[in-house]
Coordinates of N, CA, C and O in Angstrom, one line a residue:
M1 N 40.0 -11.3 -54.3 CA 39.7 -10.1 -55.1 C 40.5 -9.0 -54.3 O 40.7 -8.3 -55.0
E2 N 40.4 -9.0 -53.1 CA 41.6 -8.1 -52.3 C 42.9 -8.0 -53.1 O 43.6 -7.1 -53.3
Y3 N 43.3 -9.4 -53.6 CA 44.8 -9.4 -54.2 C 44.8 -8.5 -55.4 O 45.7 -8.0 -55.4
F4 N 43.7 -9.1 -56.1 CA 43.8 -8.6 -57.5 C 43.0 -7.3 -57.8 O 43.5 -6.5 -58.4
K5 N 42.2 -6.9 -57.2 CA 41.4 -5.8 -57.3 C 41.2 -4.9 -56.3 O 40.4 -3.5 -56.2
G6 N 41.6 -4.9 -55.0 CA 41.8 -4.1 -53.8 C 40.4 -4.8 -52.9 O 39.4 -5.4 -53.4
K7 N 40.1 -4.2 -51.9 CA 39.3 -4.3 -50.9 C 37.9 -3.6 -51.3 O 37.7 -2.9 -52.0
S8 N 37.3 -4.5 -51.6 CA 35.6 -4.1 -51.7 C 34.7 -3.5 -50.5 O 34.9 -4.3 -49.0
A9 N 33.9 -2.5 -50.7 CA 33.4 -1.8 -49.6 C 32.3 -2.6 -48.8 O 31.6 -2.4 -47.9
L10 N 31.7 -3.4 -49.9 CA 30.4 -3.8 -49.9 C 30.6 -5.5 -49.5 O 30.1 -6.3 -48.9
G11 N 31.7 -6.2 -50.1 CA 31.8 -7.8 -50.0 C 32.7 -8.4 -48.9 O 32.9 -7.5 -47.9
P12 N 32.8 -9.6 -49.0 CA 33.4 -10.1 -47.8 C 34.9 -9.6 -47.8 O 35.6 -9.4 -48.4
K13 N 35.7 -9.7 -46.8 CA 37.0 -9.2 -46.7 C 37.7 -10.2 -45.7 O 36.9 -10.8 -44.8
T14 N 38.7 -9.9 -45.6 CA 39.8 -10.9 -44.4 C 40.1 -10.2 -43.3 O 40.6 -10.9 -42.3
D15 N 39.5 -8.8 -43.2 CA 39.8 -8.2 -41.7 C 39.2 -8.9 -40.6 O 39.9 -9.0 -39.9
S16 N 37.8 -9.4 -40.8 CA 37.3 -10.4 -39.6 C 38.3 -11.2 -38.9 O 38.3 -11.6 -38.0
L17 N 38.7 -11.7 -39.9 CA 39.6 -13.1 -39.4 C 40.8 -12.4 -39.0 O 41.3 -13.1 -37.7
A18 N 41.5 -11.3 -39.5 CA 42.3 -10.8 -39.1 C 42.4 -10.3 -37.6 O 43.6 -10.7 -36.6
E19 N 41.5 -10.0 -37.6 CA 41.1 -9.2 -35.8 C 41.0 -10.3 -35.3 O 41.4 -10.4 -33.7
A20 N 40.1 -11.5 -35.5 CA 39.8 -12.6 -34.8 C 41.2 -13.5 -34.1 O 41.4 -13.7 -33.0
L21 N 41.8 -13.4 -35.4 CA 43.6 -13.8 -34.6 C 44.6 -13.2 -33.9 O 44.7 -13.7 -32.6
A22 N 44.0 -11.8 -34.4 CA 45.0 -10.8 -33.2 C 44.1 -11.2 -31.7 O 45.2 -11.5 -30.6
I23 N 43.1 -11.0 -31.6 CA 42.4 -11.5 -30.2 C 42.8 -12.8 -29.9 O 43.1 -12.9 -28.6
A24 N 42.7 -13.9 -30.6 CA 42.9 -15.0 -30.2 C 44.6 -15.2 -29.7 O 44.7 -16.4 -28.9
Q25 N 45.3 -14.4 -30.0 CA 46.5 -14.7 -29.3 C 46.8 -13.8 -28.6 O 48.2 -13.7 -28.1
H26 N 45.8 -13.0 -27.8 CA 45.7 -12.7 -26.5 C 46.3 -13.8 -25.7 O 46.2 -14.9 -25.8
H27 N 47.0 -12.9 -24.5 CA 48.0 -14.1 -23.3 C 46.6 -15.3 -22.5 O 47.3 -16.2 -22.6
D28 N 45.7 -14.8 -22.6 CA 44.3 -15.6 -21.9 C 44.2 -16.5 -22.7 O 43.8 -17.8 -22.5
A29 N 43.8 -16.6 -24.1 CA 43.5 -17.5 -25.2 C 44.5 -18.3 -25.1 O 44.3 -19.5 -25.3
V30 N 45.8 -17.8 -25.4 CA 47.0 -19.0 -25.6 C 46.9 -20.0 -24.4 O 47.4 -21.1 -24.7
S31 N 46.8 -19.3 -23.2 CA 47.3 -19.9 -21.9 C 46.2 -20.6 -21.4 O 45.8 -21.9 -20.9
G32 N 44.8 -20.6 -22.0 CA 43.7 -20.9 -21.8 C 43.2 -20.6 -20.1 O 42.3 -21.2 -19.6
T33 N 43.5 -19.7 -19.8 CA 42.9 -19.0 -18.8 C 41.9 -18.3 -19.0 O 41.0 -17.7 -17.6
E34 N 41.3 -18.0 -19.8 CA 40.1 -16.8 -20.0 C 38.7 -18.0 -19.4 O 38.5 -18.9 -19.4
K35 N 37.7 -17.0 -19.1 CA 36.0 -17.6 -19.1 C 35.8 -18.2 -20.2 O 36.0 -18.3 -21.1
Q36 N 34.8 -19.1 -19.5 CA 34.3 -19.8 -20.9 C 33.4 -18.8 -21.7 O 33.7 -19.1 -22.9
H37 N 32.8 -17.6 -21.4 CA 31.9 -16.8 -22.3 C 33.1 -16.2 -23.0 O 32.5 -16.1 -24.1
V38 N 34.1 -16.2 -22.7 CA 35.0 -15.2 -23.7 C 35.8 -16.5 -24.6 O 35.9 -16.0 -25.6
A39 N 35.9 -17.8 -24.0 CA 36.2 -18.6 -24.8 C 35.4 -18.6 -26.4 O 35.7 -18.8 -27.2
D40 N 34.3 -18.7 -25.7 CA 32.8 -18.9 -26.6 C 32.8 -17.7 -27.6 O 32.7 -18.0 -28.5
D41 N 33.7 -16.1 -26.9 CA 33.3 -15.3 -28.3 C 34.5 -15.5 -29.2 O 34.6 -15.1 -30.2
Y42 N 35.7 -15.9 -28.4 CA 36.9 -16.3 -29.3 C 36.7 -16.9 -30.3 O 36.9 -16.9 -31.5
A43 N 35.6 -18.3 -30.4 CA 35.6 -19.3 -31.2 C 34.3 -18.6 -32.2 O 34.4 -19.0 -33.3
K44 N 33.5 -17.9 -31.6 CA 32.5 -17.0 -32.7 C 32.8 -16.0 -33.5 O 32.9 -16.0 -35.1
R45 N 33.9 -15.1 -33.0 CA 34.8 -14.4 -33.9 C 35.8 -15.3 -35.3 O 35.5 -14.5 -36.4
L46 N 35.9 -16.4 -34.8 CA 36.9 -17.3 -35.7 C 36.3 -17.8 -36.6 O 36.2 -17.7 -37.8
S47 N 34.9 -18.2 -36.4 CA 34.0 -18.9 -37.4 C 33.6 -17.8 -38.5 O 33.3 -17.8 -39.3
I48 N 33.3 -16.5 -37.9 CA 32.8 -15.4 -38.6 C 34.1 -15.0 -39.7 O 33.7 -14.9 -40.4
G49 N 35.4 -14.7 -38.9 CA 35.8 -14.6 -39.9 C 36.5 -15.6 -41.0 O 36.7 -15.6 -42.1
Y50 N 36.4 -17.0 -40.5 CA 36.5 -17.9 -41.7 C 35.7 -18.1 -42.2 O 35.9 -18.2 -43.9
T51 N 34.5 -17.6 -42.2 CA 33.2 -18.1 -43.0 C 33.1 -16.6 -44.0 O 33.1 -16.9 -45.3
E52 N 33.8 -15.5 -43.7 CA 33.9 -14.6 -44.4 C 35.3 -14.6 -45.6 O 35.3 -14.1 -46.6
V53 N 36.2 -15.5 -44.9 CA 37.4 -15.9 -45.8 C 37.1 -16.7 -47.1 O 37.7 -16.8 -48.2
I54 N 35.9 -17.6 -46.7 CA 35.6 -18.6 -47.9 C 35.0 -18.0 -48.6 O 35.4 -18.3 -49.6
K55 N 34.2 -17.2 -48.4 CA 32.9 -16.5 -49.3 C 34.1 -15.9 -50.3 O 33.8 -15.8 -51.7
L56 N 35.2 -14.8 -49.5 CA 35.9 -14.3 -50.6 C 36.9 -15.0 -51.3 O 37.0 -14.7 -52.5
S57 N 37.2 -16.2 -51.0 CA 37.9 -17.0 -51.7 C 37.1 -17.5 -52.8 O 37.5 -18.0 -54.3
I58 N 35.9 -18.0 -52.8 CA 34.9 -18.4 -53.9 C 34.8 -17.3 -54.8 O 35.0 -17.5 -56.1
L59 N 34.6 -15.8 -54.5 CA 34.6 -15.3 -55.3 C 35.7 -14.8 -56.0 O 36.1 -14.5 -57.1
E60 N 37.2 -14.8 -55.5 CA 38.0 -15.0 -56.0 C 38.4 -16.1 -57.1 O 39.0 -15.7 -58.4
L61 N 38.0 -17.6 -56.4 CA 37.8 -18.1 -57.9 C 37.3 -18.1 -59.0 O 37.8 -18.7 -60.1
Y62 N 36.2 -17.5 -58.9 CA 35.4 -17.3 -59.9 C 35.6 -16.1 -60.9 O 36.0 -15.9 -61.9
Y63 N 36.4 -15.2 -60.1 CA 37.3 -14.2 -61.0 C 38.1 -14.4 -61.6 O 38.3 -14.1 -62.9
L64 N 38.9 -15.2 -60.9 CA 40.6 -15.9 -61.9 C 39.8 -16.8 -62.9 O 40.2 -16.9 -64.2
Q65 N 38.7 -17.4 -62.7 CA 38.0 -18.3 -63.9 C 37.5 -17.5 -65.2 O 37.5 -17.7 -66.0
S66 N 37.1 -16.4 -64.7 CA 36.3 -15.7 -65.6 C 37.5 -14.7 -66.6 O 37.1 -14.2 -67.4
Q67 N 38.8 -14.5 -66.0 CA 39.8 -14.1 -66.8 C 40.2 -14.8 -67.7 O 41.0 -14.5 -68.4
K68 N 39.9 -15.8 -68.0 CA 40.6 -16.8 -68.9 C 39.8 -16.3 -70.4 O 39.0 -15.7 -70.8

């Protein structure tokens, strides 16, 4: 939907995954030198972003299907 209709103010977005990926590319995350609670936070952020993208993908598929 972001691609076809622009970002929704209320619905799921890809922003949370983009932010999580940016954080996960931090030098501590890449080298594995972060503390365990930080690694857990990275995993949590990635999981939230992934879930949002899945929701958005489902909505996009419904949108595309309805355009037939």
